Each structure stands twice: as structure tokens, then as C-alpha cells.
mmCIF file of C-alpha atoms in Angstrom:
data_model
loop_
_atom_site.group_PDB
_atom_site.id
_atom_site.type_symbol
_atom_site.label_atom_id
_atom_site.label_comp_id
_atom_site.label_asym_id
_atom_site.label_seq_id
_atom_site.Cartn_x
_atom_site.Cartn_y
_atom_site.Cartn_z
ATOM 1 C CA MET J 1 95.708 135.345 59.751
ATOM 2 C CA ARG J 2 93.454 133.019 57.780
ATOM 3 C CA PRO J 3 91.912 130.499 60.181
ATOM 4 C CA ASP J 4 90.512 128.427 57.329
ATOM 5 C CA ARG J 5 93.953 127.888 55.828
ATOM 6 C CA ALA J 6 94.636 124.466 57.296
ATOM 7 C CA VAL J 7 92.446 122.114 55.315
ATOM 8 C CA VAL J 8 91.804 118.428 55.598
ATOM 9 C CA GLY J 9 92.053 116.701 52.259
ATOM 10 C CA ARG J 10 89.173 114.293 52.507
ATOM 11 C CA ALA J 11 85.490 114.937 53.072
ATOM 12 C CA ALA J 12 84.766 114.732 56.776
ATOM 13 C CA ASN J 13 81.487 112.888 56.198
ATOM 14 C CA ILE J 14 83.146 109.662 55.030
ATOM 15 C CA PRO J 15 83.903 107.708 58.193
ATOM 16 C CA PRO J 16 87.355 106.110 58.095
ATOM 17 C CA PRO J 17 87.892 102.512 59.200
ATOM 18 C CA PRO J 18 88.569 102.460 62.945
ATOM 19 C CA ASP J 19 92.330 101.977 62.859
ATOM 20 C CA ARG J 20 93.330 103.206 59.408
ATOM 21 C CA ASP J 21 93.057 106.668 57.984
ATOM 22 C CA GLU J 22 94.849 108.909 55.538
ATOM 23 C CA PHE J 23 94.608 112.645 55.161
ATOM 24 C CA LEU J 24 96.482 115.709 54.013
ATOM 25 C CA ILE J 25 96.909 118.999 55.847
ATOM 26 C CA ARG J 26 98.068 121.984 53.811
ATOM 27 C CA PHE J 27 98.898 125.482 54.926
ATOM 28 C CA GLU J 28 100.658 128.667 53.939
ATOM 29 C CA THR J 29 103.448 129.600 56.363
ATOM 30 C CA GLY J 30 102.581 132.376 58.800
ATOM 31 C CA GLU J 31 102.717 133.305 62.441
ATOM 32 C CA LEU J 32 99.933 131.054 63.685
ATOM 33 C CA ALA J 33 99.892 128.579 60.780
ATOM 34 C CA VAL J 34 101.744 125.820 62.642
ATOM 35 C CA ARG J 35 99.395 126.106 65.636
ATOM 36 C CA GLN J 36 96.398 125.818 63.335
ATOM 37 C CA ALA J 37 97.836 122.847 61.456
ATOM 38 C CA LEU J 38 98.597 121.105 64.766
ATOM 39 C CA GLY J 39 95.055 121.845 65.941
ATOM 40 C CA THR J 40 93.684 120.224 62.786
ATOM 41 C CA LEU J 41 95.979 117.205 63.167
ATOM 42 C CA MET J 42 95.293 116.636 66.865
ATOM 43 C CA GLY J 43 91.547 117.029 66.302
ATOM 44 C CA ARG J 44 91.718 114.370 63.628
ATOM 45 C CA LEU J 45 93.744 111.980 65.806
ATOM 46 C CA ALA J 46 91.639 112.558 68.934
ATOM 47 C CA PRO J 47 88.943 109.920 68.272
ATOM 48 C CA LEU J 48 91.403 107.128 67.378
ATOM 49 C CA GLY J 49 91.969 105.855 70.921
ATOM 50 C CA LEU J 50 95.693 106.676 70.962
ATOM 51 C CA THR J 51 97.350 107.027 74.361
ATOM 52 C CA ALA J 52 98.029 110.480 75.803
ATOM 53 C CA ASP J 53 101.709 109.605 75.541
ATOM 54 C CA THR J 54 101.489 108.909 71.791
ATOM 55 C CA LEU J 55 99.448 112.056 71.199
ATOM 56 C CA GLY J 56 101.929 114.162 73.189
ATOM 57 C CA GLN J 57 104.859 112.647 71.326
ATOM 58 C CA THR J 58 103.162 113.240 67.973
ATOM 59 C CA GLU J 59 102.326 116.860 68.711
ATOM 60 C CA ILE J 60 105.876 117.736 69.715
ATOM 61 C CA VAL J 61 107.514 115.948 66.736
ATOM 62 C CA VAL J 62 105.156 117.465 64.160
ATOM 63 C CA ALA J 63 105.491 120.892 65.801
ATOM 64 C CA GLU J 64 109.291 120.728 65.534
ATOM 65 C CA VAL J 65 109.209 119.550 61.904
ATOM 66 C CA LEU J 66 106.755 122.262 60.835
ATOM 67 C CA ASN J 67 108.506 125.003 62.834
ATOM 68 C CA ASN J 68 111.793 124.099 61.162
ATOM 69 C CA ILE J 69 110.197 124.508 57.748
ATOM 70 C CA VAL J 70 108.591 127.832 58.657
ATOM 71 C CA GLU J 71 111.765 129.197 60.282
ATOM 72 C CA HIS J 72 114.515 127.802 58.058
ATOM 73 C CA ALA J 73 113.234 126.509 54.725
ATOM 74 C CA TYR J 74 111.364 129.582 53.557
ATOM 75 C CA ASP J 75 112.834 133.090 53.462
ATOM 76 C CA ILE J 76 109.447 134.756 53.318
ATOM 77 C CA ALA J 77 106.475 132.448 52.951
ATOM 78 C CA GLY J 78 105.495 129.293 51.175
ATOM 79 C CA GLU J 79 103.243 126.289 51.135
ATOM 80 C CA VAL J 80 103.663 123.241 53.345
ATOM 81 C CA SER J 81 101.814 119.967 53.148
ATOM 82 C CA LEU J 82 101.712 117.179 55.692
ATOM 83 C CA ALA J 83 100.464 113.776 54.578
ATOM 84 C CA VAL J 84 99.310 111.640 57.473
ATOM 85 C CA GLN J 85 98.804 107.895 57.412
ATOM 86 C CA VAL J 86 97.271 106.183 60.405
ATOM 87 C CA LEU J 87 98.231 102.505 60.585
ATOM 88 C CA PRO J 88 97.345 100.003 63.318
ATOM 89 C CA ASP J 89 100.716 100.299 65.046
ATOM 90 C CA SER J 90 102.218 103.542 63.785
ATOM 91 C CA LEU J 91 101.554 107.025 62.512
ATOM 92 C CA ARG J 92 103.399 107.938 59.305
ATOM 93 C CA PHE J 93 103.969 111.466 58.132
ATOM 94 C CA THR J 94 105.517 113.130 55.097
ATOM 95 C CA SER J 95 106.030 116.867 55.050
ATOM 96 C CA VAL J 96 106.685 118.569 51.721
ATOM 97 C CA ASP J 97 107.898 122.118 51.179
ATOM 98 C CA ALA J 98 109.623 124.011 48.373
ATOM 99 C CA GLY J 99 112.091 125.892 50.559
ATOM 100 C CA HIS J 100 115.855 125.637 50.989
ATOM 101 C CA ALA J 101 117.299 122.128 51.155
ATOM 102 C CA LEU J 102 117.625 120.628 54.605
ATOM 103 C CA PRO J 103 121.212 120.043 55.783
ATOM 104 C CA SER J 104 120.958 116.244 55.928
ATOM 105 C CA SER J 105 123.454 116.060 58.797
ATOM 106 C CA LEU J 106 120.572 117.187 61.017
ATOM 107 C CA LEU J 107 118.911 113.812 60.537
ATOM 108 C CA THR J 108 121.729 111.674 61.799
ATOM 109 C CA THR J 109 124.263 113.526 63.879
ATOM 110 C CA GLY J 110 124.245 115.223 67.217
ATOM 111 C CA SER J 111 122.461 114.383 70.402
ATOM 112 C CA MET J 112 120.783 116.561 72.972
ATOM 113 C CA PRO J 113 122.887 119.643 73.735
ATOM 114 C CA ASP J 114 125.128 119.088 76.750
ATOM 115 C CA ILE J 115 124.159 120.570 80.075
ATOM 116 C CA PRO J 116 126.991 122.940 81.072
ATOM 117 C CA VAL J 117 128.166 123.320 84.673
ATOM 118 C CA ASP J 118 127.129 126.978 84.739
ATOM 119 C CA PRO J 119 123.402 127.321 83.877
ATOM 120 C CA LEU J 120 124.160 130.734 82.377
ATOM 121 C CA ASP J 121 126.000 128.856 79.586
ATOM 122 C CA LEU J 122 122.918 126.791 78.723
ATOM 123 C CA PRO J 123 122.000 126.682 75.043
ATOM 124 C CA GLU J 124 118.640 128.211 74.090
ATOM 125 C CA GLY J 125 118.307 126.144 70.929
ATOM 126 C CA GLY J 126 119.342 122.887 69.305
ATOM 127 C CA PHE J 127 116.678 120.854 71.056
ATOM 128 C CA GLY J 128 114.218 120.585 68.195
ATOM 129 C CA TRP J 129 116.057 118.138 65.958
ATOM 130 C CA ALA J 130 117.326 116.173 68.934
ATOM 131 C CA MET J 131 113.705 115.643 70.041
ATOM 132 C CA ILE J 132 112.634 114.694 66.503
ATOM 133 C CA ARG J 133 115.392 112.064 66.327
ATOM 134 C CA GLU J 134 114.632 110.777 69.805
ATOM 135 C CA LEU J 135 110.873 110.417 69.358
ATOM 136 C CA THR J 136 110.619 109.060 65.809
ATOM 137 C CA GLU J 137 110.927 105.426 64.830
ATOM 138 C CA THR J 138 111.991 106.175 61.257
ATOM 139 C CA LEU J 139 113.229 109.423 59.720
ATOM 140 C CA HIS J 140 114.069 109.885 56.031
ATOM 141 C CA TYR J 141 114.817 112.926 53.940
ATOM 142 C CA ARG J 142 114.826 113.339 50.172
ATOM 143 C CA ARG J 143 115.253 116.384 47.976
ATOM 144 C CA ILE J 144 113.108 115.855 44.888
ATOM 145 C CA GLU J 145 112.834 118.461 42.121
ATOM 146 C CA GLY J 146 113.419 121.411 44.391
ATOM 147 C CA GLN J 147 111.214 120.124 47.181
ATOM 148 C CA ASN J 148 112.010 118.781 50.617
ATOM 149 C CA HIS J 149 110.301 115.516 51.505
ATOM 150 C CA LEU J 150 110.708 114.530 55.137
ATOM 151 C CA SER J 151 109.125 111.220 56.108
ATOM 152 C CA PHE J 152 108.918 110.073 59.689
ATOM 153 C CA SER J 153 106.950 107.644 61.776
ATOM 154 C CA ILE J 154 105.916 107.355 65.376
ATOM 155 C CA ARG J 155 105.054 104.050 67.020
ATOM 156 C CA CYS J 156 101.629 104.308 68.548
ATOM 157 C CA GLY J 157 100.191 103.055 71.772
ATOM 158 C CA LYS J 158 96.446 102.445 72.036
ATOM 159 C CA ASN J 159 94.180 102.742 75.019
ATOM 160 C CA MET J 160 92.526 99.484 76.055
ATOM 161 C CA GLN J 161 88.977 99.313 74.698
ATOM 162 C CA MET N 1 100.485 136.431 76.034
ATOM 163 C CA GLN N 2 98.605 136.234 79.353
ATOM 164 C CA ILE N 3 101.013 136.227 82.296
ATOM 165 C CA SER N 4 100.330 137.411 85.848
ATOM 166 C CA THR N 5 102.467 137.694 88.968
ATOM 167 C CA GLN N 6 101.948 137.425 92.689
ATOM 168 C CA ASP N 7 104.541 138.176 95.359
ATOM 169 C CA HIS N 8 104.941 135.983 98.433
ATOM 170 C CA ALA N 9 107.458 136.018 101.256
ATOM 171 C CA GLY N 10 110.750 135.193 99.575
ATOM 172 C CA CYS N 11 109.513 134.613 96.039
ATOM 173 C CA ARG N 12 107.505 135.904 93.114
ATOM 174 C CA VAL N 13 105.135 133.520 91.349
ATOM 175 C CA VAL N 14 104.781 134.193 87.621
ATOM 176 C CA THR N 15 101.737 132.403 86.226
ATOM 177 C CA VAL N 16 101.332 131.700 82.510
ATOM 178 C CA ASP N 17 97.639 131.768 81.673
ATOM 179 C CA ASP N 18 98.026 130.613 78.062
ATOM 180 C CA ALA N 19 97.832 126.937 77.098
ATOM 181 C CA ARG N 20 100.866 127.027 74.805
ATOM 182 C CA ILE N 21 104.404 128.398 74.919
ATOM 183 C CA ASP N 22 105.444 127.732 71.342
ATOM 184 C CA ALA N 23 107.349 129.318 68.461
ATOM 185 C CA ALA N 24 104.495 131.790 67.869
ATOM 186 C CA VAL N 25 104.868 133.375 71.323
ATOM 187 C CA ALA N 26 108.424 132.487 72.410
ATOM 188 C CA ILE N 27 109.870 135.970 71.887
ATOM 189 C CA ALA N 28 106.860 137.694 73.476
ATOM 190 C CA PHE N 29 107.144 135.317 76.432
ATOM 191 C CA LYS N 30 110.846 136.044 76.904
ATOM 192 C CA ASP N 31 110.280 139.829 76.727
ATOM 193 C CA ARG N 32 107.350 139.657 79.147
ATOM 194 C CA MET N 33 109.408 137.574 81.571
ATOM 195 C CA ARG N 34 112.135 140.213 81.472
ATOM 196 C CA GLU N 35 109.627 142.948 82.419
ATOM 197 C CA LEU N 36 108.103 140.860 85.187
ATOM 198 C CA THR N 37 111.370 139.684 86.747
ATOM 199 C CA ASP N 38 113.662 142.656 86.136
ATOM 200 C CA ALA N 39 113.430 143.596 89.792
ATOM 201 C CA GLY N 40 111.948 141.833 92.781
ATOM 202 C CA PRO N 41 112.622 138.755 94.896
ATOM 203 C CA ILE N 42 115.630 136.491 94.342
ATOM 204 C CA HIS N 43 113.426 133.455 93.748
ATOM 205 C CA ILE N 44 111.081 133.340 90.798
ATOM 206 C CA VAL N 45 108.587 130.500 90.441
ATOM 207 C CA LEU N 46 107.174 129.979 86.956
ATOM 208 C CA ASP N 47 103.736 128.393 87.341
ATOM 209 C CA LEU N 48 103.051 126.347 84.197
ATOM 210 C CA SER N 49 99.948 124.530 85.422
ATOM 211 C CA ALA N 50 97.754 126.101 82.699
ATOM 212 C CA VAL N 51 100.245 125.192 79.945
ATOM 213 C CA ASP N 52 99.618 121.942 78.096
ATOM 214 C CA PHE N 53 102.164 122.290 75.292
ATOM 215 C CA ILE N 54 105.660 123.669 74.846
ATOM 216 C CA ASP N 55 107.962 123.182 71.860
ATOM 217 C CA SER N 56 111.730 123.696 71.616
ATOM 218 C CA SER N 57 111.279 127.441 71.022
ATOM 219 C CA GLY N 58 109.186 127.688 74.191
ATOM 220 C CA LEU N 59 111.772 125.673 76.078
ATOM 221 C CA GLY N 60 114.519 127.963 74.761
ATOM 222 C CA ALA N 61 112.514 130.986 75.923
ATOM 223 C CA ILE N 62 112.201 129.542 79.447
ATOM 224 C CA VAL N 63 115.967 128.913 79.480
ATOM 225 C CA ALA N 64 116.504 132.495 78.260
ATOM 226 C CA ALA N 65 114.190 133.784 81.010
ATOM 227 C CA MET N 66 116.321 131.956 83.572
ATOM 228 C CA LYS N 67 119.569 133.302 82.089
ATOM 229 C CA GLN N 68 118.377 136.893 81.993
ATOM 230 C CA LEU N 69 117.856 136.729 85.786
ATOM 231 C CA GLY N 70 121.639 136.604 86.073
ATOM 232 C CA GLY N 71 123.752 134.516 88.396
ATOM 233 C CA GLY N 72 122.372 135.597 91.774
ATOM 234 C CA ARG N 73 118.699 134.764 91.237
ATOM 235 C CA LYS N 74 116.879 131.510 90.620
ATOM 236 C CA LEU N 75 114.017 130.380 88.399
ATOM 237 C CA ALA N 76 112.054 127.365 89.592
ATOM 238 C CA LEU N 77 109.185 125.682 87.743
ATOM 239 C CA ALA N 78 105.869 124.480 89.090
ATOM 240 C CA GLY N 79 102.821 122.544 87.936
ATOM 241 C CA LEU N 80 104.204 120.799 84.837
ATOM 242 C CA SER N 81 101.627 118.835 82.843
ATOM 243 C CA ASP N 82 102.677 115.417 81.507
ATOM 244 C CA ASN N 83 103.451 116.786 78.025
ATOM 245 C CA VAL N 84 105.461 119.705 79.347
ATOM 246 C CA GLU N 85 107.324 117.478 81.793
ATOM 247 C CA LYS N 86 108.176 115.126 78.920
ATOM 248 C CA VAL N 87 109.929 117.912 76.993
ATOM 249 C CA PHE N 88 111.967 118.875 80.065
ATOM 250 C CA ARG N 89 112.901 115.239 80.687
ATOM 251 C CA LEU N 90 113.858 114.500 77.054
ATOM 252 C CA THR N 91 116.139 117.529 76.872
ATOM 253 C CA ARG N 92 117.459 116.885 80.424
ATOM 254 C CA MET N 93 116.383 120.389 81.386
ATOM 255 C CA ASP N 94 114.662 118.729 84.347
ATOM 256 C CA THR N 95 118.166 118.497 85.848
ATOM 257 C CA VAL N 96 118.705 122.248 85.496
ATOM 258 C CA PHE N 97 115.553 123.645 87.099
ATOM 259 C CA ALA N 98 114.077 122.984 90.522
ATOM 260 C CA ILE N 99 110.629 121.560 89.704
ATOM 261 C CA HIS N 100 107.735 121.720 92.168
ATOM 262 C CA SER N 101 104.415 119.904 91.908
ATOM 263 C CA SER N 102 102.462 123.151 92.302
ATOM 264 C CA ALA N 103 102.982 126.876 92.811
ATOM 265 C CA ASP N 104 101.791 126.467 96.425
ATOM 266 C CA ALA N 105 104.422 123.801 97.069
ATOM 267 C CA ALA N 106 107.084 126.067 95.554
ATOM 268 C CA VAL N 107 105.994 129.028 97.697
ATOM 269 C CA GLN N 108 106.148 126.862 100.831
ATOM 270 C CA ALA N 109 109.600 125.587 99.876
ATOM 271 C CA HIS N 110 110.897 129.144 99.550
ATOM 272 C CA ALA N 111 109.142 130.419 102.681
ATOM 273 C CA ALA N 112 110.842 127.745 104.804
#
């Protein structure tokens, strides 16, 4: 485990304008890498006055996107970057990895898994992409020169000043 | 993964003391739940009041924990934070589990 692996791309001593910001989080896949990257992201978003609802929504979407990369894109390990753009009314993200291509059907088809009559038949997976689709405003995927680029945005609510 | 249990009349409360049930701990959580619920009361209450984040892997592990109890026993949830509740609502898993506001409320419900 390398706790210093998740890095923020811009010097922390340059204060960003209050409602706009841009930064890059990069990490090497590993057991606790997604947790650390999320910690970095949420720490960076914390002072922006976003509602608890927006922050909760953001954390779950980004967690699902990064977990999918760690679990499915790479066979062993690899590098992941997450570009974050804070705009007045939305948060925009682009994740980039050099793993296997994403089956693009995941972006458009399928809803939440059905709830079966017998709880013992409940699915234990398939919720991740359904939550990503449900909670994002836009979701685009491109495969460029052997890399996966997944762009997504989340509409943000602000606390009253 | 920090998990503790306490037995009450009619139910066993399993308390998660970690703040996250996510992909990093989902398998450990499921295995630990199996050890802690293999025998014992019919009703299990999973106290999530210390948990502030679960992802789909964590959710899947809670579903797995319920399924490994088998048909005759029940898993109820208690003390869901807003973020955790949101994941259950979005995936409609809130319709599958009995959800109590707190572990105490769940214990009272099962003692009645």
C-alpha cells in the first residue's frame, strides 16, 4: 500500500475561484487505491458548499466507475487517472485507463436488476452500472488509442450561503 | 473489518464498526457475517449506524449475507445513514429488507 499514490495535479497553495476548479487524481490500481482516490476527491470537494446529497451521489458514482476499472479493465494492475472539473452547476469527470475495452452496452442498456419473489434468488451484483446510469446527467465512452475514456457529469446542488 | 455481536431475546445484533463497506472489504465482510450468523437466533439485525458509505460490492455482500442465512432466518437492517439509505432506495433493496431506525428499535420489534 502506498498512501501517497493518489496525487492532486495542481499545487494546493493556489486558491481556486469559489465555484470553478479543475484537478487530476492519478493512482495505480491496488486494494485500497480506490478508497484513497475517493478520499482525495471528497476532501477536495468538501469546501465547495455542495449539498450532502450531491456529495453522496458523487462518491457513489465515482466509486462505481473506479471499481469497475480496477476489477474489470486491468488483469493485474495499471494506472488510472480521473480529471475533475468543477463548474457552477455540475461536476464533470473523465476517467482514463489503458485496460480492456468497456462493453459499450453497459452505458445504455439494462435497468436495476429485478427484485425476485424469493429473496434467496436476489442478485448480488449488477447494481453498479445501474447506479452510474441513474445518478449521472451525461455519460459518454470512447476508446482512443488503446485507452478507455469515460466522461460523466453530475448536476450539483449548492447549500444556501 | 471491525464487527461485533450482541444477543438479545429473539435476535442477534451484528454491529459494523467500520465506516465503509466497499469493494476493498466486501469479501471479508461476507465471510465474517457467515462466522457470526452461522448459528444463533432466527432474527439477525445488522446495525449500520457507524457506516457512512457502501458501494455496489458492499450492497452485494449484504445481500449475500442475507442469502447465506437460508430460508428460515431473517436479516433486518438498522441505523442507515442518508448515503447508505440512498443506495438501498436506488437499487430497491429497501423493499427486500426490514429497515429499522436504530438497533434498539429493531430489538424491541423482535422482542414484541
